[in-house]
Short mmCIF file of C-alpha atoms in Angstrom, two decimals:
data_model
loop_
_atom_site.label_atom_id
_atom_site.label_comp_id
_atom_site.label_asym_id
_atom_site.label_seq_id
_atom_site.Cartn_x
_atom_site.Cartn_y
_atom_site.Cartn_z
CA MET R 1 0.00 0.00 0.00
CA SER R 2 1.26 3.45 -0.73
CA ILE R 3 2.02 5.89 2.05
CA ALA R 4 -0.97 8.05 1.10
CA TRP R 5 -3.40 5.43 2.44
CA TYR R 6 -1.79 5.49 5.85
CA LEU R 7 -1.89 9.27 5.89
CA ALA R 8 -5.59 9.20 5.04
CA VAL R 9 -6.25 6.83 7.93
CA SER R 10 -4.29 9.08 10.27
CA ALA R 11 -6.27 12.13 9.15
CA ILE R 12 -9.57 10.32 9.75
CA VAL R 13 -8.51 9.14 13.20
CA PHE R 14 -7.33 12.62 14.12
CA SER R 15 -10.62 14.18 12.99
CA LEU R 16 -12.66 11.65 14.95
CA GLY R 17 -10.58 12.41 18.03
CA THR R 18 -11.22 16.12 17.58
CA LEU R 19 -14.94 15.47 17.27
CA GLY R 20 -14.89 13.57 20.54
CA VAL R 21 -12.86 16.23 22.34
CA ILE R 22 -15.22 19.02 21.41
CA THR R 23 -18.51 17.19 21.89
CA ARG R 24 -18.18 14.73 24.75
CA ARG R 25 -18.77 15.92 28.29
CA ASN R 26 -17.20 13.20 30.40
CA PRO R 27 -13.55 14.15 31.02
CA LEU R 28 -12.55 10.49 30.89
CA VAL R 29 -13.86 10.21 27.35
CA VAL R 30 -12.26 13.54 26.48
CA LEU R 31 -8.93 12.07 27.56
CA LEU R 32 -9.60 8.96 25.46
CA CYS R 33 -10.30 11.15 22.45
CA LEU R 34 -7.07 13.05 23.09
CA GLU R 35 -5.36 9.67 22.86
CA LEU R 36 -7.03 9.18 19.50
CA MET R 37 -5.63 12.49 18.26
CA LEU R 38 -2.14 11.63 19.47
CA ASN R 39 -2.39 8.25 17.79
CA GLY R 40 -3.42 9.82 14.53
CA GLY R 41 -0.33 11.99 14.76
CA ASN R 42 1.79 8.97 15.58
CA LEU R 43 0.57 7.08 12.55
CA ALA R 44 1.43 10.02 10.31
CA LEU R 45 4.88 10.27 11.89
CA ILE R 46 5.61 6.61 11.32
CA ALA R 47 4.29 6.74 7.78
CA PHE R 48 6.62 9.62 7.03
CA ALA R 49 9.51 7.79 8.67
CA ARG R 50 8.82 4.87 6.34
CA MET R 51 8.65 7.24 3.40
CA TRP R 52 12.05 8.73 4.08
CA GLY R 53 13.61 5.54 5.37
CA ASN R 54 15.18 7.01 8.47
CA GLY R 55 14.27 6.58 12.08
CA ASP R 56 13.68 10.15 13.23
CA GLY R 57 9.94 9.87 12.90
CA GLN R 58 9.88 6.69 14.94
CA ILE R 59 11.87 8.34 17.73
CA LEU R 60 9.44 11.25 17.68
CA ALA R 61 6.54 8.78 17.85
CA LEU R 62 8.10 7.22 20.94
CA VAL R 63 8.45 10.66 22.52
CA VAL R 64 4.79 11.35 21.70
CA MET R 65 3.86 8.10 23.44
CA THR R 66 5.81 9.22 26.52
CA VAL R 67 4.05 12.56 26.53
CA ALA R 68 0.71 10.79 26.12
CA ALA R 69 1.46 8.56 29.10
CA CYS R 70 2.32 11.62 31.20
CA GLU R 71 -0.85 13.35 30.09
CA VAL R 72 -2.94 10.33 31.02
CA CYS R 73 -1.22 10.16 34.38
CA ILE R 74 -1.92 13.80 35.25
CA GLY R 75 -5.39 13.80 33.72
CA LEU R 76 -6.54 10.71 35.58
CA GLY R 77 -5.05 12.11 38.79
CA MET R 78 -7.10 15.25 38.29
CA ILE R 79 -10.24 13.23 37.64
CA VAL R 80 -9.70 11.24 40.83
CA ALA R 81 -9.14 14.49 42.75
CA ILE R 82 -12.33 15.95 41.27
CA TYR R 83 -14.23 12.83 42.25
CA ARG R 84 -12.91 13.03 45.80
CA ARG R 85 -14.22 16.55 46.18
CA ARG R 86 -17.67 15.38 45.12
CA LEU R 87 -17.68 17.70 42.17
CA PRO R 88 -19.64 16.70 39.08
CA ILE R 89 -17.58 14.82 36.53
CA ASP R 90 -18.67 16.91 33.61
CA VAL R 91 -16.61 19.39 31.67
CA ASP R 92 -19.60 21.69 31.26
CA GLU R 93 -20.07 21.97 35.00
CA LEU R 94 -16.40 22.45 35.80
CA ARG R 95 -15.97 25.95 34.51
CA GLU R 96 -15.00 27.90 37.56
CA LEU R 97 -11.99 29.36 35.85
CA GLN R 98 -14.23 30.82 33.20
CA GLY R 99 -15.66 33.24 35.75
CA MET D 1 -1.47 -9.89 1.34
CA SER D 2 -0.27 -6.62 2.76
CA ALA D 3 -3.20 -4.83 1.14
CA VAL D 4 -5.68 -7.16 2.82
CA LEU D 5 -3.93 -6.70 6.14
CA PHE D 6 -3.89 -2.95 5.66
CA PHE D 7 -7.61 -2.73 5.00
CA LEU D 8 -8.43 -4.99 7.93
CA ALA D 9 -6.25 -2.97 10.29
CA ALA D 10 -7.40 0.38 8.95
CA GLY D 11 -11.04 -0.68 9.30
CA GLY D 12 -10.34 -1.80 12.84
CA ALA D 13 -8.59 1.45 13.69
CA ILE D 14 -11.32 3.67 12.27
CA SER D 15 -14.18 1.67 13.76
CA GLY D 16 -12.39 1.65 17.11
CA ALA D 17 -12.08 5.42 16.92
CA VAL D 18 -15.78 5.75 16.05
CA GLY D 19 -16.58 3.50 18.98
CA VAL D 20 -14.56 5.66 21.38
CA VAL D 21 -16.40 8.77 20.28
CA VAL D 22 -19.91 7.31 20.04
CA LEU D 23 -20.31 4.70 22.76
CA ARG D 24 -22.29 5.70 25.81
CA ASN D 25 -20.55 3.83 28.58
CA PRO D 26 -16.98 5.05 29.24
CA PHE D 27 -15.93 1.48 29.93
CA TYR D 28 -16.90 0.42 26.41
CA SER D 29 -15.08 3.46 25.10
CA VAL D 30 -11.91 2.23 26.79
CA LEU D 31 -12.39 -1.22 25.27
CA ALA D 32 -12.90 0.32 21.85
CA LEU D 33 -9.70 2.27 22.30
CA VAL D 34 -7.86 -0.96 23.10
CA GLY D 35 -9.07 -2.40 19.81
CA HIS D 36 -8.07 0.77 18.03
CA LEU D 37 -4.57 0.64 19.51
CA ALA D 38 -4.11 -3.00 18.54
CA SER D 39 -5.14 -2.22 14.97
CA LEU D 40 -2.74 0.70 14.91
CA ALA D 41 0.03 -1.63 16.04
CA VAL D 42 -0.68 -3.77 12.97
CA LEU D 43 -0.42 -0.66 10.80
CA PHE D 44 2.90 0.18 12.45
CA LEU D 45 4.14 -3.31 11.66
CA LEU D 46 3.14 -2.85 8.04
CA LEU D 47 5.19 0.34 8.06
CA ARG D 48 8.24 -1.58 9.30
CA ALA D 49 8.19 -0.04 12.75
CA GLU D 50 8.52 -3.22 14.77
CA PHE D 51 9.80 -1.64 17.95
CA VAL D 52 7.18 1.10 18.00
CA ALA D 53 4.46 -1.49 17.39
CA ALA D 54 5.68 -3.54 20.34
CA VAL D 55 5.80 -0.44 22.54
CA GLN D 56 2.32 0.46 21.39
CA VAL D 57 0.92 -2.89 22.44
CA VAL D 58 2.84 -3.25 25.69
CA VAL D 59 2.77 0.30 27.01
CA TYR D 60 -0.34 1.77 25.48
CA ALA D 61 -2.77 -1.08 25.13
CA GLY D 62 -1.36 -2.71 28.24
CA ALA D 63 -0.36 -0.25 30.93
CA VAL D 64 -2.14 2.95 30.05
CA MET D 65 -5.42 1.22 29.32
CA VAL D 66 -5.27 -0.66 32.63
CA LEU D 67 -4.95 2.73 34.31
CA TYR D 68 -8.01 3.90 32.40
CA VAL D 69 -10.00 0.83 33.34
CA PHE D 70 -9.17 1.33 37.01
CA VAL D 71 -10.21 4.96 36.99
CA VAL D 72 -13.41 4.23 35.07
CA ALA D 73 -14.25 1.53 37.59
CA TYR D 74 -13.48 3.89 40.46
CA VAL D 75 -15.20 6.99 39.20
CA GLY D 76 -17.94 5.36 37.16
CA GLY D 77 -19.47 8.41 35.64
CA GLU D 78 -22.57 8.04 33.58
CA GLY D 79 -21.92 8.47 29.94
CA ASP D 80 -23.62 10.68 27.46
CA THR D 81 -23.93 9.62 23.89
CA ILE D 82 -22.92 11.98 21.23
CA GLY D 83 -26.40 11.74 19.74
CA GLU D 84 -28.00 12.93 22.96
CA ARG D 85 -25.46 15.66 23.23
CA LEU D 86 -26.08 16.82 19.71
CA ARG D 87 -29.83 16.57 20.10
CA GLY D 88 -29.49 19.00 22.94
CA ALA D 89 -30.96 16.76 25.66
CA GLY D 90 -34.17 18.58 26.34
CA GLU D 91 -34.26 22.23 27.14
CA GLN D 92 -31.41 23.51 25.05
CA GLY D 93 -32.69 22.55 21.64
CA SER D 94 -31.28 25.47 19.72
CA VAL D 95 -27.89 25.07 21.36
CA GLY D 96 -27.97 21.39 20.46
CA SER D 97 -28.75 21.91 16.80
CA GLY D 98 -26.16 24.67 16.62
CA LEU D 99 -23.63 22.36 18.16
CA ARG D 100 -24.54 19.56 15.78
CA LEU D 101 -24.11 21.81 12.78
CA GLY D 102 -20.97 23.41 14.15
CA GLY D 103 -19.40 20.10 15.11
CA ALA D 104 -20.15 18.51 11.74
CA LEU D 105 -18.87 21.54 9.86
CA LEU D 106 -15.73 21.80 11.94
CA ILE D 107 -14.89 18.13 11.63
CA GLY D 108 -15.63 18.05 7.93
CA GLY D 109 -13.49 21.10 7.38
CA LEU D 110 -10.69 19.69 9.48
CA LEU D 111 -10.75 16.38 7.64
CA VAL D 112 -10.69 18.03 4.23
CA GLU D 113 -7.89 20.33 5.31
CA LEU D 114 -5.85 17.47 6.70
CA LEU D 115 -6.35 15.38 3.60
CA ILE D 116 -5.33 18.26 1.39
CA ALA D 117 -2.32 18.99 3.55
CA LEU D 118 -1.20 15.39 3.72
CA LEU D 119 -2.08 14.05 0.30
CA GLY D 120 -2.06 17.15 -1.84
CA THR D 121 1.56 17.93 -1.19
CA GLY D 122 3.96 18.09 -4.03
CA LEU D 123 5.90 15.20 -2.57
CA GLU D 124 5.88 12.41 -5.07
CA ALA D 125 7.01 9.95 -2.45
CA VAL D 126 3.61 10.16 -0.76
CA GLY D 127 2.24 8.03 -3.54
CA GLY D 128 5.11 5.56 -3.35
CA HIS D 129 5.73 2.61 -1.11
CA GLY D 130 8.47 4.21 0.91
CA ALA D 131 12.20 4.02 0.84
CA GLY D 132 14.07 0.85 0.11
CA TYR D 133 14.15 -1.74 2.84
CA SER D 134 16.40 -4.69 3.31
CA PRO D 135 15.77 -7.01 6.23
CA GLY D 136 18.57 -7.60 8.65
CA PRO D 137 19.43 -7.55 12.34
CA GLU D 138 19.92 -3.79 12.36
CA ALA D 139 17.46 -2.84 9.67
CA PHE D 140 15.15 0.13 9.81
CA GLY D 141 12.81 0.02 12.78
CA THR D 142 14.28 -2.89 14.69
CA PRO D 143 15.04 -2.48 18.40
CA ALA D 144 18.78 -2.33 17.71
CA TYR D 145 18.28 0.51 15.25
CA ILE D 146 15.99 2.47 17.57
CA GLY D 147 18.23 1.88 20.56
CA LYS D 148 21.28 3.10 18.72
CA LEU D 149 19.45 6.24 17.64
CA LEU D 150 18.07 6.88 21.12
CA LEU D 151 21.44 6.62 22.78
CA THR D 152 23.43 8.58 20.25
CA ARG D 153 21.61 11.17 18.22
CA PHE D 154 18.52 11.56 20.35
CA LEU D 155 20.10 11.20 23.77
CA LEU D 156 18.80 14.58 24.92
CA ALA D 157 15.25 13.77 23.86
CA PHE D 158 15.53 10.44 25.65
CA GLU D 159 16.65 12.09 28.88
CA ILE D 160 13.99 14.78 28.65
CA ALA D 161 11.33 12.12 28.14
CA SER D 162 12.50 10.20 31.20
CA PHE D 163 12.51 13.36 33.27
CA LEU D 164 9.02 14.17 32.03
CA LEU D 165 7.84 10.76 33.20
CA LEU D 166 9.31 11.44 36.63
CA ILE D 167 7.53 14.79 36.83
CA ALA D 168 4.25 13.18 35.78
CA ALA D 169 4.56 10.45 38.40
CA VAL D 170 5.23 12.96 41.17
CA GLY D 171 2.43 15.19 39.91
CA ALA D 172 -0.08 12.36 39.85
CA VAL D 173 0.77 11.41 43.43
CA VAL D 174 0.43 15.02 44.55
CA LEU D 175 -2.88 15.43 42.72
CA ALA D 176 -4.57 12.25 43.81
CA ARG D 177 -3.46 11.92 47.40
CA ARG D 178 -5.84 12.52 50.27
CA ARG D 179 -5.73 15.99 51.69
CA ARG D 180 -7.04 17.20 54.99
CA GLY D 181 -9.77 19.72 54.76
CA LEU D 182 -10.84 18.70 51.32
CA ASP D 183 -12.41 15.37 52.20
CA ASP D 184 -14.21 16.54 55.26
CA ASP D 185 -16.25 13.54 56.22
CA GLU D 186 -14.11 10.75 54.90
CA ASP D 187 -11.02 10.77 57.03
CA ARG D 188 -11.79 12.91 59.96
CA GLU D 189 -9.91 11.60 62.94
CA LEU D 190 -12.33 10.04 65.33
CA LEU D 191 -11.68 10.17 69.05
CA ILE D 192 -12.00 6.65 70.33
CA PRO D 193 -12.13 6.18 74.13
CA ILE D 194 -9.69 3.27 74.17
CA GLU D 195 -7.06 5.46 72.60
CA LEU D 196 -6.91 7.52 75.76
CA LEU D 197 -6.12 4.49 77.89
CA ARG D 198 -3.58 2.58 75.93
CA ALA D 199 0.02 3.53 75.64
CA ARG D 200 1.12 5.23 72.55
CA GLU D 201 3.36 2.38 71.45
CA ILE D 202 0.91 -0.50 71.69
CA GLY D 203 0.35 -1.94 68.30
CA THR D 204 3.19 -0.09 66.66
CA MET D 205 6.72 -0.98 65.73
CA ALA D 206 8.01 0.36 69.03
CA GLU D 207 6.31 -2.47 70.85
CA GLY D 208 8.18 -4.96 68.77
CA VAL D 209 11.55 -3.57 69.77
CA GLY D 210 10.62 -3.61 73.44
CA ARG D 211 10.11 0.03 74.12
CA VAL D 212 6.65 -0.04 75.61
CA LEU D 213 6.10 2.90 77.90
CA ARG D 214 3.45 3.07 80.53
CA ALA D 215 0.16 4.61 79.75
CA GLY D 216 0.59 7.64 81.96
CA GLU D 217 4.09 8.75 81.21
CA GLY D 218 4.23 7.42 77.73
CA ARG D 219 2.01 9.97 76.17
CA ARG D 220 4.15 12.97 76.73
CA ASP D 221 7.38 11.14 76.05
CA ALA D 222 6.17 9.60 72.87
CA ALA D 223 4.90 12.92 71.66
CA HIS D 224 8.24 14.44 72.50
CA GLN D 225 10.12 11.72 70.68
CA SER D 226 8.02 11.92 67.60
CA ARG D 227 8.43 15.66 67.53
CA GLN D 228 12.15 15.14 67.43
CA GLY D 229 11.57 13.28 64.25
CA SER D 230 12.98 9.95 65.33
CA GLY D 231 11.66 7.11 63.31
CA ASP D 232 12.68 4.45 65.81
CA ALA D 233 9.94 5.25 68.29
CA GLY D 234 7.49 4.65 65.46
CA SER D 235 5.24 7.53 66.28
CA GLY D 236 2.16 5.36 66.17
CA TYR D 237 -1.13 6.64 65.02
CA SER D 238 -0.04 10.15 64.40
CA GLY D 239 -3.19 11.03 62.56
CA SER D 240 -3.29 11.84 58.87
#
């Protein structure tokens, strides 16, 4: 298969992740959709690495995975902290910073 | 053969992504994401990224998803389907239809833009099958290749990533620990009558090393010792 097919798949996955991030209300699902976006980016990176035949894109994909793991760690910690304070787990309700 | 595998894996990846976005229960969303990640690992293998595919399965679909499953089981959280959300769920009908239109337009625009940006480039290699590849022990994408790159050219990125993981671990512990004052009814320290009678060391490590004080004198001494920060007295039930 040519590289263009992989890039199309990565674009579709990224768009679906964006749709989830802007429409879902549960922060857990928002985090899952962020994972989808990062994975779409990863697929594009690896496709480009294959296209050029050097490993830089794969290293960058590994770094993206690390960053995603950190983001999950902090995000889930925040969700647990929110749950402990008996606040609603809903991104529409949690808008104190908005004023 | 590789075309069949590609279409199977791509279908799995896209349907997994749709499942994450659409499914009502967050637990099923996590399971759909696991399927999506496994399909992506197959795509990575087709792109000759063996090490990244293995990391994807082990770290992502294994560790990170287990974390998700635990938090979903702990928090629960009733889901909301995207259809309900777009339909406005009752009173906010106009907001719902506006959101449906806006979301569809935004996503359609984003997809078209991404496809143009990725596929409409002047790069002829996008239409090709990639650079030449010859299998071998240190070929493109094998663990030896990635490890050599990580420890020579990308050493700084490697170190920064490890430091970032350390920061995230510390941050998660700080965020999710129990704090006094925030959980008011959960871990308030209850005054139990028997606690006033028994010596401070009973039931602690200090008893094991033979340093049981008497009930009367022990209280002040034990408090004094624990204020001096000595761990050997095993300051007992010091609250928190």
